[in-house]
Amino acid sequence: MSLDNIFGKPSMMKDIGGIFPIRVKQWEKFQTYLPVLMMSKKQIELDSDEDLPLLHLLVLGLQSDEINNILCTVFNTITRTESFKLELKSDTYFFVNNKGQKVTPDNYEDIRKIVLHQNIIFEPKVYKNKMMQEWAEKVLEARSKNSANIDFEDMITTIAALSGKHYKDLEEYTVYQLRAEFARWNKIKEYDSTSILYANPHIASEIKLDHFAEMLDLYKDPYADVFKSNNTSKLNKAFSNAK
């Protein structure tokens, strides 16, 4: 298992060099760029049967100066540079900075995957079937309503309160480090609460006491079980009624 994410190290890649994780102090602004970074081939509909690179669809397909500028900002942010610009030369195009770092149709999708993984960002799934798409969105919405409303500020204040760390230290954290430490504190608090109940011999056999240092699953796909067995009967009924 690589420790690069927990230590905030960059991922190295040919032609682009180091791809750095987003820091907490950058997150609020970075979120405004996410809609462009999250665009996938399935979301961009163009009149072409050709299997074109994603960057081709974004740059030559949409032909938007705003999107191109956002991409430049994203590339500057993840490489910690300032001079990325789009170069269009007859039938070729690429983003390049004054250090020679280059984003091309050949490496953009790999760069994009690294950025999403580094920062625990999940790409929205696009289902071909409209009803399945609506179902998945409803399940995720219901989960959101039934779960605790916790944002980045809540994570930061919780870690500060429990660890004694200063906010200036936490703003230098990467997004991964913040989420990992917050999740670990959750594990510790759950362990403390459960261990008190576990001490009661009358209910100890009914309680599972997970270790507070148990491996964290920060990459659990939110779409992984939207069609789990106890929901499929409702979905099948919806399909039948729609026929």
XYZ file of C-alpha atoms in Angstrom:
243
model
C 0.000 0.000 0.000
C 1.342 3.411 -0.997
C 1.634 6.060 1.717
C 1.876 8.923 -0.795
C -1.674 10.147 -0.163
C -1.420 10.301 3.625
C 1.941 12.114 3.358
C 0.585 14.501 0.711
C 3.147 13.554 -1.920
C 2.595 14.299 -5.623
C 1.956 11.615 -8.227
C 4.583 11.640 -10.948
C 3.627 11.389 -14.602
C 5.443 11.695 -17.918
C 5.172 15.115 -19.651
C 3.446 16.723 -16.666
C 5.773 15.872 -13.769
C 4.318 16.135 -10.266
C 0.546 16.218 -9.818
C -0.083 17.639 -6.360
C -3.124 16.947 -4.161
C -5.448 19.838 -3.342
C -4.893 21.478 0.029
C -7.746 22.393 2.369
C -7.144 26.120 1.885
C -7.592 25.628 -1.885
C -10.688 23.483 -1.696
C -13.405 26.147 -1.678
C -12.101 27.734 -4.881
C -11.259 24.380 -6.456
C -14.887 23.289 -6.096
C -15.889 25.967 -8.610
C -13.719 24.212 -11.228
C -15.027 20.727 -10.477
C -17.998 20.788 -12.910
C -15.523 21.016 -15.812
C -13.128 18.443 -14.359
C -16.047 16.072 -13.786
C -17.204 16.210 -17.407
C -16.930 12.797 -19.040
C -17.503 11.497 -22.546
C -20.964 10.267 -21.553
C -21.975 13.784 -20.534
C -20.823 15.523 -23.713
C -23.094 14.728 -26.644
C -21.704 15.643 -30.061
C -22.808 14.636 -33.556
C -20.020 12.157 -34.147
C -19.725 8.376 -34.115
C -15.957 8.618 -33.731
C -14.424 7.686 -30.382
C -12.708 10.988 -29.661
C -10.451 11.782 -26.668
C -12.184 13.548 -23.788
C -9.927 16.611 -24.110
C -10.881 16.858 -27.799
C -14.556 16.997 -26.818
C -13.870 19.683 -24.212
C -11.618 21.907 -26.328
C -12.676 21.440 -29.953
C -16.152 20.095 -29.318
C -17.485 22.679 -26.862
C -15.249 25.527 -28.095
C -15.672 27.525 -24.891
C -13.082 30.062 -23.741
C -14.492 29.787 -20.226
C -13.919 26.018 -20.106
C -10.417 26.388 -21.567
C -9.572 29.015 -18.928
C -10.896 26.775 -16.148
C -8.778 23.891 -17.428
C -5.707 26.147 -17.378
C -6.494 27.076 -13.768
C -6.937 23.416 -12.826
C -3.597 22.488 -14.413
C -1.875 25.401 -12.650
C -3.378 24.311 -9.333
C -2.434 20.644 -9.527
C 1.128 21.378 -10.744
C 1.553 24.415 -8.448
C 2.556 26.612 -11.377
C 0.992 29.708 -12.943
C 1.502 29.805 -16.702
C -0.572 27.102 -18.397
C -2.160 28.175 -21.681
C -3.866 26.482 -24.610
C -1.816 26.085 -27.787
C -3.807 25.544 -30.987
C -1.741 24.711 -34.063
C -3.658 23.634 -37.188
C -4.701 20.049 -36.375
C -2.917 19.785 -32.999
C -3.670 21.293 -29.597
C -2.337 20.984 -26.063
C -1.994 22.905 -22.809
C 1.556 23.886 -21.884
C 3.340 26.122 -19.371
C 6.704 27.885 -19.379
C 8.288 24.880 -17.660
C 7.425 22.640 -20.582
C 4.813 20.685 -18.660
C 2.192 19.536 -21.149
C -1.393 18.259 -21.050
C -2.470 16.508 -24.244
C -5.406 14.395 -25.495
C -3.230 11.359 -24.708
C -2.604 12.092 -21.024
C -5.569 14.247 -19.922
C -7.815 11.371 -18.874
C -5.036 9.775 -16.805
C -4.317 13.134 -15.155
C -8.011 13.566 -14.433
C -8.222 10.119 -12.804
C -5.225 10.915 -10.595
C -6.758 14.216 -9.433
C -10.092 12.581 -8.593
C -8.354 9.749 -6.715
C -5.955 11.998 -4.799
C -8.812 14.131 -3.497
C -11.414 11.361 -2.953
C -13.750 12.786 -5.585
C -16.271 10.384 -7.095
C -17.331 10.837 -10.683
C -21.140 10.850 -11.082
C -22.261 7.711 -12.855
C -24.241 8.119 -16.040
C -26.644 5.267 -16.774
C -27.940 4.652 -20.282
C -31.347 3.785 -18.876
C -33.157 6.932 -17.714
C -35.096 5.121 -14.988
C -31.923 3.599 -13.529
C -30.345 7.072 -13.521
C -33.331 8.545 -11.665
C -33.355 5.636 -9.222
C -29.662 6.006 -8.386
C -30.095 9.740 -7.830
C -33.095 9.163 -5.539
C -31.181 6.614 -3.438
C -28.218 8.986 -3.051
C -30.547 11.860 -2.167
C -32.317 9.764 0.482
C -28.980 8.731 1.994
C -27.887 12.348 2.131
C -31.047 13.357 3.994
C -30.671 10.516 6.504
C -26.978 11.064 7.224
C -25.303 13.711 9.361
C -24.841 17.058 7.634
C -21.051 17.446 7.803
C -19.042 19.819 5.626
C -15.358 20.755 5.500
C -15.712 23.369 8.234
C -17.246 20.758 10.545
C -14.365 18.357 9.874
C -11.832 21.101 10.545
C -13.418 22.253 13.808
C -13.822 18.658 15.005
C -10.181 17.770 14.352
C -9.036 21.043 15.954
C -11.169 20.436 19.048
C -10.109 16.812 19.492
C -6.430 17.136 18.583
C -5.598 20.648 19.742
C -4.198 21.542 16.322
C -4.372 25.127 15.083
C -6.505 26.043 12.087
C -3.425 27.389 10.312
C -1.955 23.895 10.474
C -5.122 22.294 9.177
C -5.428 24.600 6.163
C -2.139 23.132 4.911
C -3.588 19.610 5.065
C -4.480 17.921 1.812
C -8.118 16.991 1.282
C -7.146 13.332 1.715
C -5.355 14.012 5.012
C -8.349 15.930 6.381
C -10.844 13.220 5.458
C -8.561 10.457 6.723
C -7.961 12.100 10.098
C -11.648 12.934 10.534
C -12.572 9.317 9.719
C -9.976 8.049 12.196
C -11.403 10.238 14.952
C -14.833 8.806 14.138
C -13.427 5.284 14.536
C -11.875 6.182 17.876
C -15.086 7.745 19.218
C -17.160 4.789 18.010
C -14.729 2.418 19.705
C -14.914 4.366 22.980
C -18.729 4.343 22.930
C -19.028 0.688 21.966
C -16.422 -0.475 24.484
C -18.539 0.972 27.312
C -21.503 -1.118 26.164
C -19.221 -4.108 25.579
C -18.327 -4.072 29.257
C -21.915 -5.025 30.052
C -21.999 -8.880 30.057
C -25.743 -8.924 29.276
C -25.315 -7.318 25.847
C -21.626 -7.965 25.071
C -22.437 -10.984 22.883
C -24.691 -8.835 20.704
C -22.085 -6.148 20.039
C -19.287 -6.164 17.501
C -16.307 -4.205 18.799
C -14.269 -2.988 15.826
C -10.715 -1.894 16.518
C -10.189 1.889 16.388
C -7.135 1.426 14.156
C -9.006 -0.715 11.618
C -8.295 0.149 7.982
C -10.345 3.078 6.662
C -12.398 2.716 3.487
C -12.179 6.258 2.142
C -12.767 5.138 -1.429
C -16.099 3.375 -0.966
C -18.029 4.063 -4.161
C -21.321 5.828 -3.268
C -22.918 4.115 -6.280
C -21.719 0.623 -5.309
C -24.956 -0.595 -3.681
C -27.704 1.691 -4.997
C -29.238 -1.416 -6.582
C -28.776 -3.727 -3.594
C -31.234 -6.573 -3.108
C -33.652 -4.883 -0.695
C -34.189 -2.061 -3.183
C -34.450 -4.070 -6.390
C -38.067 -5.148 -5.831
C -39.162 -1.514 -5.835
C -37.064 -0.837 -8.911
C -38.452 -3.887 -10.746
C -41.975 -2.758 -9.920
C -41.164 0.702 -11.324
C -39.830 -0.894 -14.515
C -42.985 -3.010 -14.873
C -45.281 -0.017 -14.416
C -43.303 1.930 -16.995
C -43.819 -0.702 -19.733
